[in-house]
Each structure stands twice: as C-alpha cells, then as structure tokens.
Short mmCIF file of C-alpha atoms in Angstrom, two decimals:
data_model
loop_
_atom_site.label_atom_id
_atom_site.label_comp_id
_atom_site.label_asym_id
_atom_site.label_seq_id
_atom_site.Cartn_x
_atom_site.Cartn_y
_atom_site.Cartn_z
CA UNK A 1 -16.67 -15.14 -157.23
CA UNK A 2 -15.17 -14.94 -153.85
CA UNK A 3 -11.98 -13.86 -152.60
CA UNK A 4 -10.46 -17.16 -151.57
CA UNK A 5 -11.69 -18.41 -154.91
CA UNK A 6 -9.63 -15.78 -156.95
CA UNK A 7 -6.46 -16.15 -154.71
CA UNK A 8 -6.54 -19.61 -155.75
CA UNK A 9 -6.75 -18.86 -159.26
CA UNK A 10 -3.80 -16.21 -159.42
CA UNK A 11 -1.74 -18.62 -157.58
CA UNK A 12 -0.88 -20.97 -160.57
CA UNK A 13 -0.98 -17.23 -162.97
CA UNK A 14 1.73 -16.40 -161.02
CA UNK A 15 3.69 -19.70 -160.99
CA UNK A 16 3.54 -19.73 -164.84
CA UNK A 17 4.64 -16.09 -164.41
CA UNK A 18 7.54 -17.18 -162.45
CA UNK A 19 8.87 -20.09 -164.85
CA UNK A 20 8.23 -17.78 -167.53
CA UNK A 21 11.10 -15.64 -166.28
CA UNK A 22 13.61 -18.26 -164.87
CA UNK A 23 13.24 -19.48 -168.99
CA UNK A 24 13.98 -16.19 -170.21
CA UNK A 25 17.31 -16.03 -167.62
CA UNK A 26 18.60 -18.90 -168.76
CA UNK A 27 19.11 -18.11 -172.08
CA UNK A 28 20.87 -14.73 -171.45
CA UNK A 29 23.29 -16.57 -168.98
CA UNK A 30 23.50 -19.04 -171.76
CA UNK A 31 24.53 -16.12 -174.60
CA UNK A 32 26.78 -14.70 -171.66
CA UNK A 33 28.86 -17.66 -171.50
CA UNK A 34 28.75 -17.79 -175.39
CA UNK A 35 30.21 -14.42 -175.72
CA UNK A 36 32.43 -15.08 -173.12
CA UNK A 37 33.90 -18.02 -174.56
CA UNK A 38 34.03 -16.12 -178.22
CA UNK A 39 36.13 -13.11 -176.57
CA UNK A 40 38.87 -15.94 -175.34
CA UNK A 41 38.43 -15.57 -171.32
CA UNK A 42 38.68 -19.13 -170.72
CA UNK A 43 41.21 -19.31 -173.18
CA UNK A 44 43.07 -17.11 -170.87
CA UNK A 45 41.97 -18.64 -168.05
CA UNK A 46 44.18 -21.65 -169.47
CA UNK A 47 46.91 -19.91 -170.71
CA UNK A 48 47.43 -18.66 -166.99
CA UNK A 49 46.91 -22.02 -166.03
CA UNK A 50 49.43 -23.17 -168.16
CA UNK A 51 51.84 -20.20 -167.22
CA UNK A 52 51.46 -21.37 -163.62
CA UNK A 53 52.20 -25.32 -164.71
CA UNK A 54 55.55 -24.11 -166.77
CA UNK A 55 56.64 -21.99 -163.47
CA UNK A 56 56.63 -24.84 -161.22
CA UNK A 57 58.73 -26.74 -164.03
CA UNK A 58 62.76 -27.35 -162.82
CA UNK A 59 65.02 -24.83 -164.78
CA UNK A 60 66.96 -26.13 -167.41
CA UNK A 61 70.40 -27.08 -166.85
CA UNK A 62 72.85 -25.33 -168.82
CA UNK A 63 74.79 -27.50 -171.34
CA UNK A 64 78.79 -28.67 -169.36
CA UNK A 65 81.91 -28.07 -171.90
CA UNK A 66 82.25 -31.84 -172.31
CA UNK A 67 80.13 -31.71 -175.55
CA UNK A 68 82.92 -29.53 -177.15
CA UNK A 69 86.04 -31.25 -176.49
CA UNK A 70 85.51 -32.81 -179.55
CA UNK A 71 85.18 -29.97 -181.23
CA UNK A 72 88.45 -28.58 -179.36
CA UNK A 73 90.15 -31.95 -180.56
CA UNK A 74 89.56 -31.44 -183.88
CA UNK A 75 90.43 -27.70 -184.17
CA UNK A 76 94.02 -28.69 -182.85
CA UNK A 77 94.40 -31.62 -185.19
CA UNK A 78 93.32 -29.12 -187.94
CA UNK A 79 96.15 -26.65 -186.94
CA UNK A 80 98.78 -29.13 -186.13
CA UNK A 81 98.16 -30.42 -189.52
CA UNK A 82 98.28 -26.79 -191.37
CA UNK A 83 101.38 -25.93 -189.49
CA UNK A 84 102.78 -28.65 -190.72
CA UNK A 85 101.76 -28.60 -194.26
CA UNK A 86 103.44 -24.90 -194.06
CA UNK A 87 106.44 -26.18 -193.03
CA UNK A 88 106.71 -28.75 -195.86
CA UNK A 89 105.96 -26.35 -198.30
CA UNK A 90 108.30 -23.75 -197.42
CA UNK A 91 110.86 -26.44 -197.52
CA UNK A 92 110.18 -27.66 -200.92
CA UNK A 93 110.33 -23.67 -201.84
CA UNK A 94 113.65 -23.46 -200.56
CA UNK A 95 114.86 -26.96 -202.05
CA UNK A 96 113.08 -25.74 -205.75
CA UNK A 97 115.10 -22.65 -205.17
CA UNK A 98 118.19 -23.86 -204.11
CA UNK A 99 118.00 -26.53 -206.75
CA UNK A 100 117.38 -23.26 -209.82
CA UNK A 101 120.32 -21.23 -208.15
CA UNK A 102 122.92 -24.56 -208.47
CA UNK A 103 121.44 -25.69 -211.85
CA UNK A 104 122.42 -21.65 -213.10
CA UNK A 105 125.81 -21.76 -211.54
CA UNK A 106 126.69 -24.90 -212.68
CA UNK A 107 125.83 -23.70 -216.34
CA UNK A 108 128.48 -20.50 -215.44
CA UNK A 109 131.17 -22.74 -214.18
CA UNK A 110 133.10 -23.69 -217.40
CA UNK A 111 133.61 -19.84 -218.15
CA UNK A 112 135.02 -19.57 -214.27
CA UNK A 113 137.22 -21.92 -215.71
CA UNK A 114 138.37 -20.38 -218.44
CA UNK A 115 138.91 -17.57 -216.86
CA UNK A 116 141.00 -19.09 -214.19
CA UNK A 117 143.32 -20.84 -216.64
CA UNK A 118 143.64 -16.86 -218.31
CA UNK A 119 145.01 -15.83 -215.21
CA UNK A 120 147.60 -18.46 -214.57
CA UNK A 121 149.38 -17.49 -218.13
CA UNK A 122 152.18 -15.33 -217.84
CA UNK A 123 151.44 -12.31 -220.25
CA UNK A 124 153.16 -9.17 -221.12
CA UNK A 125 149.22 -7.56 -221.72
CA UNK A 126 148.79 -5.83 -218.14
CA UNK A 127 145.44 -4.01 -219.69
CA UNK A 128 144.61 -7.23 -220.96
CA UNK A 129 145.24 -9.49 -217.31
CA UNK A 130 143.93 -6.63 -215.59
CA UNK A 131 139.87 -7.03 -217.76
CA UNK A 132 140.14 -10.70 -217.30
CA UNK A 133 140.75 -9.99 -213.04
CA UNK A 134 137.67 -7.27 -213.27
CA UNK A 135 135.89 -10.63 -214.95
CA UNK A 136 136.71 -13.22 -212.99
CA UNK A 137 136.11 -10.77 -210.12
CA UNK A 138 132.24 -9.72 -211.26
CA UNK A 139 131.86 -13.54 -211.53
CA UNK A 140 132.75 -14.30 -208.11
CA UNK A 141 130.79 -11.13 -207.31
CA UNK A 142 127.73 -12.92 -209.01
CA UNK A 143 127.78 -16.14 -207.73
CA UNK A 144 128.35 -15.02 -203.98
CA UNK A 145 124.64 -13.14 -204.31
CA UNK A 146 123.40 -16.51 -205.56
CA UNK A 147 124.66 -18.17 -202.09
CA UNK A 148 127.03 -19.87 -204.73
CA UNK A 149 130.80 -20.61 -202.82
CA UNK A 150 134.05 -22.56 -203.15
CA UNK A 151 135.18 -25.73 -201.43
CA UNK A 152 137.85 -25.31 -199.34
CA UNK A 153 140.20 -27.81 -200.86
CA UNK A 154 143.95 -27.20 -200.32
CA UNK A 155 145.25 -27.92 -197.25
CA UNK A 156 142.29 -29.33 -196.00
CA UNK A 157 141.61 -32.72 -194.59
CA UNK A 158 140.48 -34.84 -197.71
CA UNK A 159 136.22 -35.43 -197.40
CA UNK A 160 134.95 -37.48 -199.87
CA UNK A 161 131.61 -35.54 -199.48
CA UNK A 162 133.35 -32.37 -200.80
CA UNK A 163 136.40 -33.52 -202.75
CA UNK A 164 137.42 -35.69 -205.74
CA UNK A 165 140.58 -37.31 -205.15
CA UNK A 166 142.14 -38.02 -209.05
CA UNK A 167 145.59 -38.42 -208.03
CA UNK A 168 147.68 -39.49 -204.64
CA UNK A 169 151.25 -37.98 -203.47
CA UNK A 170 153.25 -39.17 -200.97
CA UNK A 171 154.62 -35.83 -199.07
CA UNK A 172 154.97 -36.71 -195.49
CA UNK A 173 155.57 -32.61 -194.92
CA UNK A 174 151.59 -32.36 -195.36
CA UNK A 175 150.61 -35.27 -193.34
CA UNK A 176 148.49 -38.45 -194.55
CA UNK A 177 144.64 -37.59 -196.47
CA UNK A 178 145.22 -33.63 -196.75
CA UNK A 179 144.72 -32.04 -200.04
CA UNK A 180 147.51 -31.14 -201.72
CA UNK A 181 146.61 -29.56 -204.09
CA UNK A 182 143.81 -28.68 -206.42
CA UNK A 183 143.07 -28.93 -210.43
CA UNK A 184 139.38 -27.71 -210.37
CA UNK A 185 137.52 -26.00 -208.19
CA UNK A 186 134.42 -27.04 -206.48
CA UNK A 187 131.43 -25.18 -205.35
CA UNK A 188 127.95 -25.88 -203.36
CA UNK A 189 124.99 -23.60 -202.51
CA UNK A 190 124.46 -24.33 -198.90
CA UNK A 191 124.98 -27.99 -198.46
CA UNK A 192 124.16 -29.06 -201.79
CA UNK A 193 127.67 -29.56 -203.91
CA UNK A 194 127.24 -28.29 -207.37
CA UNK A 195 130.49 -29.76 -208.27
CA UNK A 196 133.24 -31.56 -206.45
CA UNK A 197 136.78 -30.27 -206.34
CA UNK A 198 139.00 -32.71 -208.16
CA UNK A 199 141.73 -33.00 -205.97
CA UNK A 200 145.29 -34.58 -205.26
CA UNK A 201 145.62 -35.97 -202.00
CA UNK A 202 148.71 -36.87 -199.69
CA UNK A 203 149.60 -40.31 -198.45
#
C-alpha cells in the first residue's frame, strides 16, 4: 500500500478518535455541573441574587405615634375612672363610719341624761356628786374621741337644722328666734345630727 493511500485511511481513524474524546468530555462537564448543583453553588448564586434584590428595596418606614393615641385614650379613661371609684369608696367608708360612731352614741345618750339630771339635784353627798362629775366627765371624755359633740343651743340664733323648738317665750331682753334656753341636749358627729336639742325659743 502506498503512502498517500494510508494517510487517507488514518484520516477518518483519527476523526473517530477525535469524537471519541469530545463524547467522553461531555459527560464529565455534565457530572461537574451535577455536583455542582448538589453542593448548592447556584443555590448561592441566587441567594446573592436575592440579597442584592432586597438591598435595592426602600427601607421601611418606622410606625408614627398616631396608632397609639388610642391606646393613650384609653389608659386615661381607665385612670380617671379608678380615681374616681377611689374617691367614692373612701366616701362611703367614712359615711359607714360616721354612721357606726352616731348609731353608738346615740345608744349612750339616755345615760348622759341621767347623769345630767344627777347633777342638777341639790345633795348633801359631796363624795357622791363628786363620782357622778368623774362620770359624766369620762363620758364626755368618750364621746369627744368618737368625734361625738354638743349643739350649741343657748343663746344661739334658733336653726331648725340643729334645734327643736318645743316651747316659745316672749323675752324681748334676748331678742326675737334666739334660744333661750335648753331641756335636752343635742349632739352630731361632723354634720350629721344624732339628736336635736329640744329647745325654747324667744319671740
């Protein structure tokens, strides 16, 4: 065989030589990408990209006060309202109070009474009048620690919110609707009147 006959010859030999190799690159390129893929690269690829698209966003804006007036409104209707209910019920505490203190006084006033009357009599006793004045005295004693006091009654201007007026005298010495004088004595804890004092008043 001649030379020119075996270059022709090894000319397709080496072409199926050639494709030969460019089919076995492809698949290693092919298991490249493959492995590629598997170890997350273009996952990453992606999450950059996405990094990148959330950098360019506009920055939030930062929520304004106005949402919590509301809020504000109600937390001062809330307190206004406690500070009120406090009020009222220190009130009623001081009205139950009041109300025990005159309800006890009043049960104490007959024997203030008697005691009173005691004194009046003229008696030869003076150990005797003196224990009834130590009495009468611890009573007054007792009811002035309850807030407990007397009406001023005689001399006084007649006030039918304080006195009882059981009898009328005409004694123009005293002046017209002035107590003159007195047959029981009255006696309120603070502005409530336990009992009135029955009174005689001047014309």
């Amino acid at each position: 065989m001649s030379d020119k006959n075996k270059k022709k010859q090894a000319q397709p030999e080496q072409c199926q030589e050639d494709i030969r190799k460019e089919e076995a690159v492809e698949p290693e390129e092919e298991a490249v990408r493959t492995e590629q893929e598997e170890k997350g690269e273009p996952q990453e690829a992606g999450e950059a990209a996405q990094g990148d698209q959330k950098s360019g966003e506009a920055p939030k804006e930062e929520p304004s006060g106005e949402g919590t007036a509301p809020l504000d409104d109600r937390f001062l209707r809330l307190a206004a309202e406690y500070d009120n209910y406090r009020k009222r019920t220190a009130k009623e505490k001081e009205s139950i109070w009041n109300d025990a203190k005159a309800d006890t006084a009043a049960a104490f006033l007959p024997v203030y009474d008697n005691l009173e009357r005691a004194l009046k009599q003229d008696t030869a006793d003076e150990a005797y009048k003196k224990g009834v004045e130590m009495t009468m005295n611890q009573l007054k004693e007792i009811l002035s620690k309850l807030g407990i006091t007397e009406i001023p009654a005689l001399g006084q201007p007649f006030d039918p919110n304080l006195h009882n007026a059981v009898m009328h005298v005409e004694d123009e010495s005293l002046g017209e609707n002035v107590v003159a004088a007195v047959f029981q004595a009255g006696f309120q804890c603070g502005e409530k009147v336990i009992r009135f004092a029955m009174v005689q008043v001047a014309n």
